[in-house]
PDB file of C-alpha atoms and ligand atoms in Angstrom:
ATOM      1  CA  UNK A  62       0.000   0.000   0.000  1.00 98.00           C
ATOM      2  CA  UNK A  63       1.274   3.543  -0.832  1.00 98.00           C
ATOM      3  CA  UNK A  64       0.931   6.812   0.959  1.00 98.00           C
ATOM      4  CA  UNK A  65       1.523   9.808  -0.299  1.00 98.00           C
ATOM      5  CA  UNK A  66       1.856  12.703   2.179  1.00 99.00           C
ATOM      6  CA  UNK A  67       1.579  16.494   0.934  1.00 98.00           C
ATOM      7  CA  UNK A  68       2.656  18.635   4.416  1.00 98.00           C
ATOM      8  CA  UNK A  69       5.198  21.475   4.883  1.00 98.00           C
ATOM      9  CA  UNK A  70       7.057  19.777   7.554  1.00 98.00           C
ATOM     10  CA  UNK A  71       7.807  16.410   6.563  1.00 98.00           C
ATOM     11  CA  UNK A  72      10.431  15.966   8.885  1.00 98.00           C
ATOM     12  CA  UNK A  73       7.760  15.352  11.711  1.00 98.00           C
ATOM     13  CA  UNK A  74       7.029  12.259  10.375  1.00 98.00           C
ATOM     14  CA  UNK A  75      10.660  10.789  10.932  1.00 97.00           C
ATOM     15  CA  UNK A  76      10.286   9.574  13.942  1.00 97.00           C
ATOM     16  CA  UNK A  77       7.069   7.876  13.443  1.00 97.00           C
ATOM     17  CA  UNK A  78       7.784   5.947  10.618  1.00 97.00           C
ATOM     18  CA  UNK A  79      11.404   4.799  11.900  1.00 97.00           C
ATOM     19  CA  UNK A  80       9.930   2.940  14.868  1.00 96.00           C
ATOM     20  CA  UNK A  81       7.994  -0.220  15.377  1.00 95.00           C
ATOM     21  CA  UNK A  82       5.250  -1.812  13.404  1.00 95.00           C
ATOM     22  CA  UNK A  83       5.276   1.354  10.575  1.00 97.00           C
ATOM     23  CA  UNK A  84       9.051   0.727  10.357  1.00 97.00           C
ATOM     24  CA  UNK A  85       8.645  -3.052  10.251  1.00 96.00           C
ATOM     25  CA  UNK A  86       5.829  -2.616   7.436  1.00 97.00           C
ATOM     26  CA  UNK A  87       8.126  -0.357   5.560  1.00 97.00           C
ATOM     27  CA  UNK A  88      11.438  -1.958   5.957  1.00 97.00           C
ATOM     28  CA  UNK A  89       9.379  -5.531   4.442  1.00 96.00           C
ATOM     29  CA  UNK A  90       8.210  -3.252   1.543  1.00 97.00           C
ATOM     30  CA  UNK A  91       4.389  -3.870   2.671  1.00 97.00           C
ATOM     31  CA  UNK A  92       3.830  -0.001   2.856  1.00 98.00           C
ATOM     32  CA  UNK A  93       5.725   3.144   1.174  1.00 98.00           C
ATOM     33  CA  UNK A  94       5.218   6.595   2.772  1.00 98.00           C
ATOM     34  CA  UNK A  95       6.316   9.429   0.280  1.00 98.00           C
ATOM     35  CA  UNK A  96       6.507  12.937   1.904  1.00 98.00           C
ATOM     36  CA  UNK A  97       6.136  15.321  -0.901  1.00 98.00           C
ATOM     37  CA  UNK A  98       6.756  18.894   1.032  1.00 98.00           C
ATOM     38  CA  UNK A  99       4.295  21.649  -0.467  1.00 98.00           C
ATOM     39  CA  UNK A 100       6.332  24.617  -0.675  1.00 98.00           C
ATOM     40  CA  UNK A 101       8.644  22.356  -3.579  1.00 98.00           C
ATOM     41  CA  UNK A 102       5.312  23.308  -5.781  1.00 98.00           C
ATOM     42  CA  UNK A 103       5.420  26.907  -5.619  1.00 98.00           C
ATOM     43  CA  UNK A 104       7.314  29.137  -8.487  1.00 98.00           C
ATOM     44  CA  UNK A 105       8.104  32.240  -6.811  1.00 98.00           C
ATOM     45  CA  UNK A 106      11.481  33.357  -5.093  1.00 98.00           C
ATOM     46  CA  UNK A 107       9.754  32.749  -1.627  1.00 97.00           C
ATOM     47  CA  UNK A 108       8.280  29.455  -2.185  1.00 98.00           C
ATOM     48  CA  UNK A 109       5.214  31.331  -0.477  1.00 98.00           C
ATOM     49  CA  UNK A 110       2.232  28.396   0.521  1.00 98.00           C
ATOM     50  CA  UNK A 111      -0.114  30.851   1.870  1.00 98.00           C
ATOM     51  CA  UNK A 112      -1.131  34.279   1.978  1.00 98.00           C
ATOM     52  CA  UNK A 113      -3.904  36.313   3.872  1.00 98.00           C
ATOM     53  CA  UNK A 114      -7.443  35.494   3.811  1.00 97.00           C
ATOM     54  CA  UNK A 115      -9.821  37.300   1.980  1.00 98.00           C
ATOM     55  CA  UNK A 116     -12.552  39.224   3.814  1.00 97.00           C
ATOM     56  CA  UNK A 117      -9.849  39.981   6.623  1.00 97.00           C
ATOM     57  CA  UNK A 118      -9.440  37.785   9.540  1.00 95.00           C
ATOM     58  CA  UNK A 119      -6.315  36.342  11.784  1.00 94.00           C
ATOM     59  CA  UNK A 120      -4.259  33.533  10.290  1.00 96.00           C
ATOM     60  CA  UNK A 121      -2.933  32.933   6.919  1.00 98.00           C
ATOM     61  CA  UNK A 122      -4.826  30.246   4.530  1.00 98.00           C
ATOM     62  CA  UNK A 123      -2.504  27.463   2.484  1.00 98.00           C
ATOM     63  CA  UNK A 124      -2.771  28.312  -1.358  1.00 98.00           C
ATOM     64  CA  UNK A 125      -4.665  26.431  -3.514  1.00 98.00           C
ATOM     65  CA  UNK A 126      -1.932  26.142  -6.532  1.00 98.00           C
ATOM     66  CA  UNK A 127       0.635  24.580  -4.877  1.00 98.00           C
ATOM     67  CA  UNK A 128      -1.637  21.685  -3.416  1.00 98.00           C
ATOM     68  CA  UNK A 129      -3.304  20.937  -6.708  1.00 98.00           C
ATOM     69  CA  UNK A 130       0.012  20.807  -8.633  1.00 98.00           C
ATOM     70  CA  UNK A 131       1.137  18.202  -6.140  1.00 98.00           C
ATOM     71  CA  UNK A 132      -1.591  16.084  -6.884  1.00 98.00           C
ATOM     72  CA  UNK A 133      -1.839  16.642 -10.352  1.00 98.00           C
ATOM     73  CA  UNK A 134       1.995  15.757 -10.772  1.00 98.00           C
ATOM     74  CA  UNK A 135       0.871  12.464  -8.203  1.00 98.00           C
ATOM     75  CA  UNK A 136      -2.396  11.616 -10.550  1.00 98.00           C
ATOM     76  CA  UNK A 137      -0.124  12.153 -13.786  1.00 98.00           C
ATOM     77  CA  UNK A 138       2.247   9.156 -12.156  1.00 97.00           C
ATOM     78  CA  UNK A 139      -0.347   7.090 -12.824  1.00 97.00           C
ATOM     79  CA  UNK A 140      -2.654   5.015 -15.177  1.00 97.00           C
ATOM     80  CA  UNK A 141      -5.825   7.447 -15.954  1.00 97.00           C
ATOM     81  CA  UNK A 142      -8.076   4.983 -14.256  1.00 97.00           C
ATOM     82  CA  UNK A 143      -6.556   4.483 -11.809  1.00 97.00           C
ATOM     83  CA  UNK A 144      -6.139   8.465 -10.968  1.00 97.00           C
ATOM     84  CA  UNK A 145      -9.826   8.557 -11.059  1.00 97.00           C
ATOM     85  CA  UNK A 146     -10.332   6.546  -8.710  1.00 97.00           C
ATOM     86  CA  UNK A 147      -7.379   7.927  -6.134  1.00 98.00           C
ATOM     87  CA  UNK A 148      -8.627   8.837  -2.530  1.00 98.00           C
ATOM     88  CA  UNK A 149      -7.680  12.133  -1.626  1.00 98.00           C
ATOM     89  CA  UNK A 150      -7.918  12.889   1.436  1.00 99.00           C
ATOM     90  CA  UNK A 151      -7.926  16.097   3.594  1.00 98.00           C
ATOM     91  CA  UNK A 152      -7.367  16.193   7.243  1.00 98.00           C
ATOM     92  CA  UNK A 153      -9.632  18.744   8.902  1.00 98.00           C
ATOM     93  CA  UNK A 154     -11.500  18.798  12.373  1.00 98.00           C
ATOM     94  CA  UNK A 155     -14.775  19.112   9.686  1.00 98.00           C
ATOM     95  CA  UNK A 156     -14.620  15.902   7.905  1.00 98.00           C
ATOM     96  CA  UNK A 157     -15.892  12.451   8.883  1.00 98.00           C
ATOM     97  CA  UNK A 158     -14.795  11.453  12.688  1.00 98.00           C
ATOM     98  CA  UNK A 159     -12.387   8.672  11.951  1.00 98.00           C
ATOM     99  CA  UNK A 160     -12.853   4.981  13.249  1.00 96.00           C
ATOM    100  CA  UNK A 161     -12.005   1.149  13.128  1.00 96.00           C
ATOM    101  CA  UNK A 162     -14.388   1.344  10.433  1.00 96.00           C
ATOM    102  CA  UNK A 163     -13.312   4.114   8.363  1.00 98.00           C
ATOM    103  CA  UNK A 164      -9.469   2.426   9.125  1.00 98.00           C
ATOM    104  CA  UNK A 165     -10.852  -0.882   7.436  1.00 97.00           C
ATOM    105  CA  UNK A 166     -12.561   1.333   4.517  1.00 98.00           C
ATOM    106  CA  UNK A 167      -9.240   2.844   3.921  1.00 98.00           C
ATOM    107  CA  UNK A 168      -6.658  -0.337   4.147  1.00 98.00           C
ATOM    108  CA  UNK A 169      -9.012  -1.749   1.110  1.00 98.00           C
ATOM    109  CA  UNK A 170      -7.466   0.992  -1.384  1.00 98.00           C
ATOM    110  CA  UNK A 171      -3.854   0.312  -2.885  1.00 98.00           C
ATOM    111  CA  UNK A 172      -2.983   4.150  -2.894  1.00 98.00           C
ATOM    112  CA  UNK A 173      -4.109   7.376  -0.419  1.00 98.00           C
ATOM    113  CA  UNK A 174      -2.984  10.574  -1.154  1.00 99.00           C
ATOM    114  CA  UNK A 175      -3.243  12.967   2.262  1.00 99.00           C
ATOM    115  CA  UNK A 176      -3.509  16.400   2.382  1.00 99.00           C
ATOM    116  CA  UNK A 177      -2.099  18.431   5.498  1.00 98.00           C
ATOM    117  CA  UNK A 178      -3.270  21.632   6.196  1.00 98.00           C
ATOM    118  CA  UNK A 179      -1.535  24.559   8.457  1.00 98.00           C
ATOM    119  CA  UNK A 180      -2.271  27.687   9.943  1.00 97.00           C
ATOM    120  CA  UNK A 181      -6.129  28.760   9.559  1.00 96.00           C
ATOM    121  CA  UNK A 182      -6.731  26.016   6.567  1.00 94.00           C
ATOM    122  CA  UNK A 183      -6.736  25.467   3.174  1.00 98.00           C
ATOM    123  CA  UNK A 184      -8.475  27.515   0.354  1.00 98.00           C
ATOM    124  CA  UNK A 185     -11.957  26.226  -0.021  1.00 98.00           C
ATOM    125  CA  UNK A 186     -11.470  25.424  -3.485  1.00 98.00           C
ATOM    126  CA  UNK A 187      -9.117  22.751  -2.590  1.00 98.00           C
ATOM    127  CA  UNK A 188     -11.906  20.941  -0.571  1.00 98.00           C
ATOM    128  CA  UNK A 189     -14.856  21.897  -3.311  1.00 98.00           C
ATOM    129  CA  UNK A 190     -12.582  21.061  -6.472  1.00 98.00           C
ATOM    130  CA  UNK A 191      -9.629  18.315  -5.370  1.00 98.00           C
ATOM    131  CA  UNK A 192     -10.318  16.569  -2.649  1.00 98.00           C
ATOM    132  CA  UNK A 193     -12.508  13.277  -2.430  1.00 98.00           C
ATOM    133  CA  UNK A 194     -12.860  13.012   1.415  1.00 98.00           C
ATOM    134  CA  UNK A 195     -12.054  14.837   4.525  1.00 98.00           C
ATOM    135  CA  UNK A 196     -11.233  13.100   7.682  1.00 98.00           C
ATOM    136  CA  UNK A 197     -11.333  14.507  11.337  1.00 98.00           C
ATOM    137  CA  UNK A 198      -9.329  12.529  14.154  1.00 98.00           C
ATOM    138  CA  UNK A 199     -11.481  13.950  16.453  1.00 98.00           C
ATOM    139  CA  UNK A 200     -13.541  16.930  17.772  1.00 98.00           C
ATOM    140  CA  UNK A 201     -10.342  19.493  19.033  1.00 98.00           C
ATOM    141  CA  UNK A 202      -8.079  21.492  17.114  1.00 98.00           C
ATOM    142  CA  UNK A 203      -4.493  20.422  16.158  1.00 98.00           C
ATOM    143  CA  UNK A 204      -2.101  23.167  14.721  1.00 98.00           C
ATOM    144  CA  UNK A 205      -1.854  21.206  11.843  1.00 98.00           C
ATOM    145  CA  UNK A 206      -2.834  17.967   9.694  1.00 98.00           C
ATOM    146  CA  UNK A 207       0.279  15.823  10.239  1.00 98.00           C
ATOM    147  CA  UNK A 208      -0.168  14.236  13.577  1.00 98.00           C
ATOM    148  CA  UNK A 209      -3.662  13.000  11.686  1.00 98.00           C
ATOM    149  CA  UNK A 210      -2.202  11.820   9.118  1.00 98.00           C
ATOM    150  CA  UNK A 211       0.154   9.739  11.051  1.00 98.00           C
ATOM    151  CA  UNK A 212      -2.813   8.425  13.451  1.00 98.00           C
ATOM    152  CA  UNK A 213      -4.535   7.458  10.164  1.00 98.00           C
ATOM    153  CA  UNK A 214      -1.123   5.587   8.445  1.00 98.00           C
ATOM    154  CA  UNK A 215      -0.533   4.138  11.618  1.00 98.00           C
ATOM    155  CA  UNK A 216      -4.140   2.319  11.963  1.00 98.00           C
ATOM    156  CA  UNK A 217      -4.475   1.534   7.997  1.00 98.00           C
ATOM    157  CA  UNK A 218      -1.117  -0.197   8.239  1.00 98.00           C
ATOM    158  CA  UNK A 219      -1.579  -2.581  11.205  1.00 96.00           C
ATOM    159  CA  UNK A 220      -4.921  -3.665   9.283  1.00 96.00           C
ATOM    160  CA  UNK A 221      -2.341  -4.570   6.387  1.00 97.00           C
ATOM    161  CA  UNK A 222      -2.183  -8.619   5.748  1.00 95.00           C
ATOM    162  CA  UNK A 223       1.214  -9.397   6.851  1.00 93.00           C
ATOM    163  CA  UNK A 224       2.099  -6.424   8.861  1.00 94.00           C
ATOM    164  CA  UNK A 225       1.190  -7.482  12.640  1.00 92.00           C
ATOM    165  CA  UNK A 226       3.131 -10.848  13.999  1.00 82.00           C
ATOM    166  CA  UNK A 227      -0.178 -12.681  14.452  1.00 71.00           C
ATOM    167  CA  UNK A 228      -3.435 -11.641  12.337  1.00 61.00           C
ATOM    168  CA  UNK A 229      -5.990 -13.282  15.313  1.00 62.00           C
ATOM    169  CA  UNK A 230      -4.693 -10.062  17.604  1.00 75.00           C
ATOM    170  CA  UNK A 231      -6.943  -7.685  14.967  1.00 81.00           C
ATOM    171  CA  UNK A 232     -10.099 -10.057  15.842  1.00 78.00           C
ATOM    172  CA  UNK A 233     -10.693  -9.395  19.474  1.00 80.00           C
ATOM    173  CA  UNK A 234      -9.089  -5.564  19.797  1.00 84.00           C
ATOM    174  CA  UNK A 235     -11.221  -2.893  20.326  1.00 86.00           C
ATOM    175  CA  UNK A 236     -13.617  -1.708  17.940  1.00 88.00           C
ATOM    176  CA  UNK A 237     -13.046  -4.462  15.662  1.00 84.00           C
ATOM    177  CA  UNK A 238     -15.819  -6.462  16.713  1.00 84.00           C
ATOM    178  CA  UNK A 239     -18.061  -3.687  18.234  1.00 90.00           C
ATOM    179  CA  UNK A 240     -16.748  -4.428  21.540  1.00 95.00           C
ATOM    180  CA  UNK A 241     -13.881  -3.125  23.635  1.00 95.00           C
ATOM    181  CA  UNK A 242     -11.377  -5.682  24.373  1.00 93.00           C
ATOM    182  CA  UNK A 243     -11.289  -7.830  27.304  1.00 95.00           C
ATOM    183  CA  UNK A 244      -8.440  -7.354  30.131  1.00 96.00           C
ATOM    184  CA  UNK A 245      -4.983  -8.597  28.855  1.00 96.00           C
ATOM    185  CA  UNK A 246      -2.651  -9.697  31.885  1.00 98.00           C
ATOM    186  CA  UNK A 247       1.057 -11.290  32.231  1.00 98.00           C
ATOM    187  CA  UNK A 248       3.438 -12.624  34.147  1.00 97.00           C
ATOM    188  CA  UNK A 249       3.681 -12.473  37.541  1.00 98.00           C
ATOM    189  CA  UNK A 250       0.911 -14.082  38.572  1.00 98.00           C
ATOM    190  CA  UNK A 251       0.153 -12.043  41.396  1.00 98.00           C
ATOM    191  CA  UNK A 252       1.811  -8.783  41.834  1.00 98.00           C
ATOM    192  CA  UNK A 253       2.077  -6.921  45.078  1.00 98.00           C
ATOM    193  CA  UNK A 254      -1.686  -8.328  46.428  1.00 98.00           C
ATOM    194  CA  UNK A 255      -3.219  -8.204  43.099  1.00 98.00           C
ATOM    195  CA  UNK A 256      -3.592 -12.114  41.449  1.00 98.00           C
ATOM    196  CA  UNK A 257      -4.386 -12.093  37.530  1.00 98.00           C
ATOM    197  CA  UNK A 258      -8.091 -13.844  37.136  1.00 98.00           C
ATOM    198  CA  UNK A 259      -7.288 -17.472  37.997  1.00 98.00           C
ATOM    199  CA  UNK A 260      -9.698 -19.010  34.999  1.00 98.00           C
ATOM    200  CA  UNK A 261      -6.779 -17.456  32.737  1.00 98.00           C
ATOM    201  CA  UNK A 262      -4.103 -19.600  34.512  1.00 98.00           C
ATOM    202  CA  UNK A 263      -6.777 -22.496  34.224  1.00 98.00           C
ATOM    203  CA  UNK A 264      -5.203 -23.870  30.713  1.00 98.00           C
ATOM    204  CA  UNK A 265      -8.765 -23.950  29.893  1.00 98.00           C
ATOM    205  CA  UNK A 266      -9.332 -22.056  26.570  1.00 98.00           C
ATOM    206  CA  UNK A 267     -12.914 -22.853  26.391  1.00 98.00           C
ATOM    207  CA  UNK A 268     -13.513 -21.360  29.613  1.00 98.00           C
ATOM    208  CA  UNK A 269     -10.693 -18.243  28.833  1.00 98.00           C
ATOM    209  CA  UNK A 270     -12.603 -17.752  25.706  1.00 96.00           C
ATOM    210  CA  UNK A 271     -16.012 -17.238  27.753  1.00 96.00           C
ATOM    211  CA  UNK A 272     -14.421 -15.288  30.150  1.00 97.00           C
ATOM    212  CA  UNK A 273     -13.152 -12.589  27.919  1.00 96.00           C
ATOM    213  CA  UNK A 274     -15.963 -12.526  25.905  1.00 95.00           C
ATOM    214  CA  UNK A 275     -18.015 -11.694  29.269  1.00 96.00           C
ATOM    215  CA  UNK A 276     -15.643  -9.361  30.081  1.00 97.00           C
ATOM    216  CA  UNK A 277     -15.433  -7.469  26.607  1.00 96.00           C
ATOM    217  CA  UNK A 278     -19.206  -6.826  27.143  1.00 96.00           C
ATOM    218  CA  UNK A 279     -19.434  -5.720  30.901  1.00 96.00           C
ATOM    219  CA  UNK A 280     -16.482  -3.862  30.299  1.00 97.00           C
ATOM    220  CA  UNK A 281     -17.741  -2.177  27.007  1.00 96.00           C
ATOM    221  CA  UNK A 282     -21.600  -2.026  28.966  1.00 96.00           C
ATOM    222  CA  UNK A 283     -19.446   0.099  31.509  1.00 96.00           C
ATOM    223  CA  UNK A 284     -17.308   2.343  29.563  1.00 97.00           C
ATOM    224  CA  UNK A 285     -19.223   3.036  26.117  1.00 96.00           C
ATOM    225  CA  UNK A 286     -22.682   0.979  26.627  1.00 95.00           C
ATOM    226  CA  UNK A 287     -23.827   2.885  23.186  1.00 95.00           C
ATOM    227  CA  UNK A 288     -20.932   0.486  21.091  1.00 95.00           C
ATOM    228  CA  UNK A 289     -23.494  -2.538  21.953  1.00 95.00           C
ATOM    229  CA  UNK A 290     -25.999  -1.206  19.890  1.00 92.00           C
ATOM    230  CA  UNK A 291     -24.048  -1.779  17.139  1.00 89.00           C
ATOM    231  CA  UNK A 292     -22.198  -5.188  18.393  1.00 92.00           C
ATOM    232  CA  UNK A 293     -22.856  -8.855  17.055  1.00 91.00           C
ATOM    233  CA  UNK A 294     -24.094 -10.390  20.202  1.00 94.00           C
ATOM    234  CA  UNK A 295     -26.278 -13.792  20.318  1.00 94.00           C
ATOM    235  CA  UNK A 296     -29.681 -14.315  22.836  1.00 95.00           C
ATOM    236  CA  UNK A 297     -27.299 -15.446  25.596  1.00 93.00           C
ATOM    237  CA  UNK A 298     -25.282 -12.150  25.260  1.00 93.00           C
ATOM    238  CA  UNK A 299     -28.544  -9.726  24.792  1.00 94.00           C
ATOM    239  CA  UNK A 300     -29.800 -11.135  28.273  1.00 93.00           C
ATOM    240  CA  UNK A 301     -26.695 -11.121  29.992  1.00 91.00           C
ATOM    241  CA  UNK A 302     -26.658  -7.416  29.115  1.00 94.00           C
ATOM    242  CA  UNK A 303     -30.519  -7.009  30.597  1.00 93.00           C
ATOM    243  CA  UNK A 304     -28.906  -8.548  33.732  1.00 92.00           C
ATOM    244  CA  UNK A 305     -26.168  -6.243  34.212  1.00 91.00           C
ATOM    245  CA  UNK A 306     -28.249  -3.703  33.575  1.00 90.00           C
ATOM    246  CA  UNK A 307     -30.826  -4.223  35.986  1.00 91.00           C
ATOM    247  CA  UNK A 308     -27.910  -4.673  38.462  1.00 87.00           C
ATOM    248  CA  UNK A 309     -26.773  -1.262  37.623  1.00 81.00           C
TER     249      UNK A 309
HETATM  250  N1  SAM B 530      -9.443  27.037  11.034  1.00 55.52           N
HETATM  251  C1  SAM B 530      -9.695  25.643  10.902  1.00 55.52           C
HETATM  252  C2  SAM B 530     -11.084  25.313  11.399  1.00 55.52           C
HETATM  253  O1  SAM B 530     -11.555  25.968  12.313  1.00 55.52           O
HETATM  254  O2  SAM B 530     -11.710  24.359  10.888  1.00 55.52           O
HETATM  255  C3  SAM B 530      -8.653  24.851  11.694  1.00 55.52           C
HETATM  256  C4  SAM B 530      -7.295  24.923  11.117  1.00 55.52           C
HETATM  257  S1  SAM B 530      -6.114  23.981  12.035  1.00 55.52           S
HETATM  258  C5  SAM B 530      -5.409  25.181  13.071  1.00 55.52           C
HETATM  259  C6  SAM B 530      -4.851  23.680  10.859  1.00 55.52           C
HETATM  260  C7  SAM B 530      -4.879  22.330  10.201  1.00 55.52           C
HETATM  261  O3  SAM B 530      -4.734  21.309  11.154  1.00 55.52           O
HETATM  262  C8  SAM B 530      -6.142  21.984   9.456  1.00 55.52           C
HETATM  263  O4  SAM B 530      -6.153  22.541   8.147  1.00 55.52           O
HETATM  264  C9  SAM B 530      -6.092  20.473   9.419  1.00 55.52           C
HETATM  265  O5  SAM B 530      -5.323  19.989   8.336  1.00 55.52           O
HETATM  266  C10 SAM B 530      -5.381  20.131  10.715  1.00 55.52           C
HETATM  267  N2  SAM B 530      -6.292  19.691  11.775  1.00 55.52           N
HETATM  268  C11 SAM B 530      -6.615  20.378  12.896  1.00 55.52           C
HETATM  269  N3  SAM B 530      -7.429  19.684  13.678  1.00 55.52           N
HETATM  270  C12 SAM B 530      -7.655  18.503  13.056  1.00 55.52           C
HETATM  271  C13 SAM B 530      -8.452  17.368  13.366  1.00 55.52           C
HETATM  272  N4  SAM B 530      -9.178  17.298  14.472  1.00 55.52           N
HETATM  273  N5  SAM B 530      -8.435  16.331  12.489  1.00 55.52           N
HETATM  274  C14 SAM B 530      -7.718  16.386  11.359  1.00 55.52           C
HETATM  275  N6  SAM B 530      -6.941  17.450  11.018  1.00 55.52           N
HETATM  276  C15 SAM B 530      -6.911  18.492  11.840  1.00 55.52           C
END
């Protein structure tokens, strides 16, 4: 899978992509990250990206030329058909509130292109004329769209077939299933006064599997009981749920 990054600091990405799993997935040639930096699009003596906005106001607003030749030079890279079809995303605390789902939606595509804004935004034509979807990693401000970005690359590329050590790990996390995961424990078995549950010690994976299945759902009725609307749960589950509830 490809990503290609348009920001004017693509140095902040360094560090994220030269740890861990994203460095793993990179290193085995299951992802590439290109960081194409804006201001190399501009013509003038300044390589100016923004300027002021019309109709007065505080800030500065990103330029639309510079973003459009970027991904006009990225869609000319490629096969027509292929270009039409290119996701390209910008990052902006307006677009669609990202999720598992939206993570699986995305890992589907071969290519993403993702566009970082900076200082008050981006010129609306950008959003009305180039872009095909704008993402949000949540309702708050961030001084810019790179630390979404790399929340977004980072939970695409873990969804990647090959890229985590065991694929059953995806199954049970949180929000794959509709259901928060259950509690994970290790060794030592009991530390200071506190034992870990002694069915997980038991060697008994039918019982360990209905344990943590419980769990996931008391423990998902407790912290976001609005998830189990959504959740796969059988008649069993449903009136467990009833009785927790009444015991709340
Ligand atoms: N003035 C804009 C507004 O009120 O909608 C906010 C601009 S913000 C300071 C600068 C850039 O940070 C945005 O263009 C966007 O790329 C990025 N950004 C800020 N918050 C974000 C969020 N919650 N999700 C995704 N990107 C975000």
């Amino acid at each position: 899978m490809q990503f290609d990054i348009l920001t004017l600091f693509p140095d902040m990405f360094q560090g994220a992509l030269s740890t861990g799993l994203l460095q793993r997935a990179v290193s085995h040639g299951l992802v590439v990250v290109n960081l194409h930096n804006i201001r190399d699009y501009t013509h003038d003596r300044h390589h100016t990206v923004d300027d002021y906005p019309y109709g007065g106001g505080a800030g500065m607003v990103l330029k639309p030329e510079p973003i459009f030749e970027a991904v006009e030079s990225l869609q000319s890279d490629i096969p027509s058909e292929q270009a039409a079809m290119l996701p390209i995303i910008l990052l902006t605390p307006q677009g669609r509130l990202f999720s598992q789902q939206i993570a699986e939606e995305l890992s589907r595509h071969a290519q993403l292109v993702l566009i970082c804004g900076r200082y008050e935004g981006i010129d609306e034509r950008v959003r009305e004329h180039l872009v095909t979807d704008e993402i949000s990693i949540g309702d708050y401000v961030l001084g810019g769209g790179e630390l979404a970005a790399m929340v977004i690359v980072d939970a695409v590329v873990r969804l990647l077939p090959g890229v985590l050590g065991s694929e059953e790990s995806l199954l049970d996390e949180s929000h794959a299933t509709g259901l928060l995961e259950y509690p994970q424990y290790t060794r030592p078995p009991v530390y200071r006064d506190w034992p870990v549950p002694e069915v997980l010690l038991s060697g008994d994976h039918g019982q360990i599997a209905k344990w943590r299945r419980e769990q996931a759902i008391m423990r998902t009725l407790q912290r976001r009981p609005e998830m189990l609307d959504r959740a796969q749960l059988d008649n069993k589950e449903e009136r467990l749920i009833e009785r927790l509830k009444q015991l709340r």
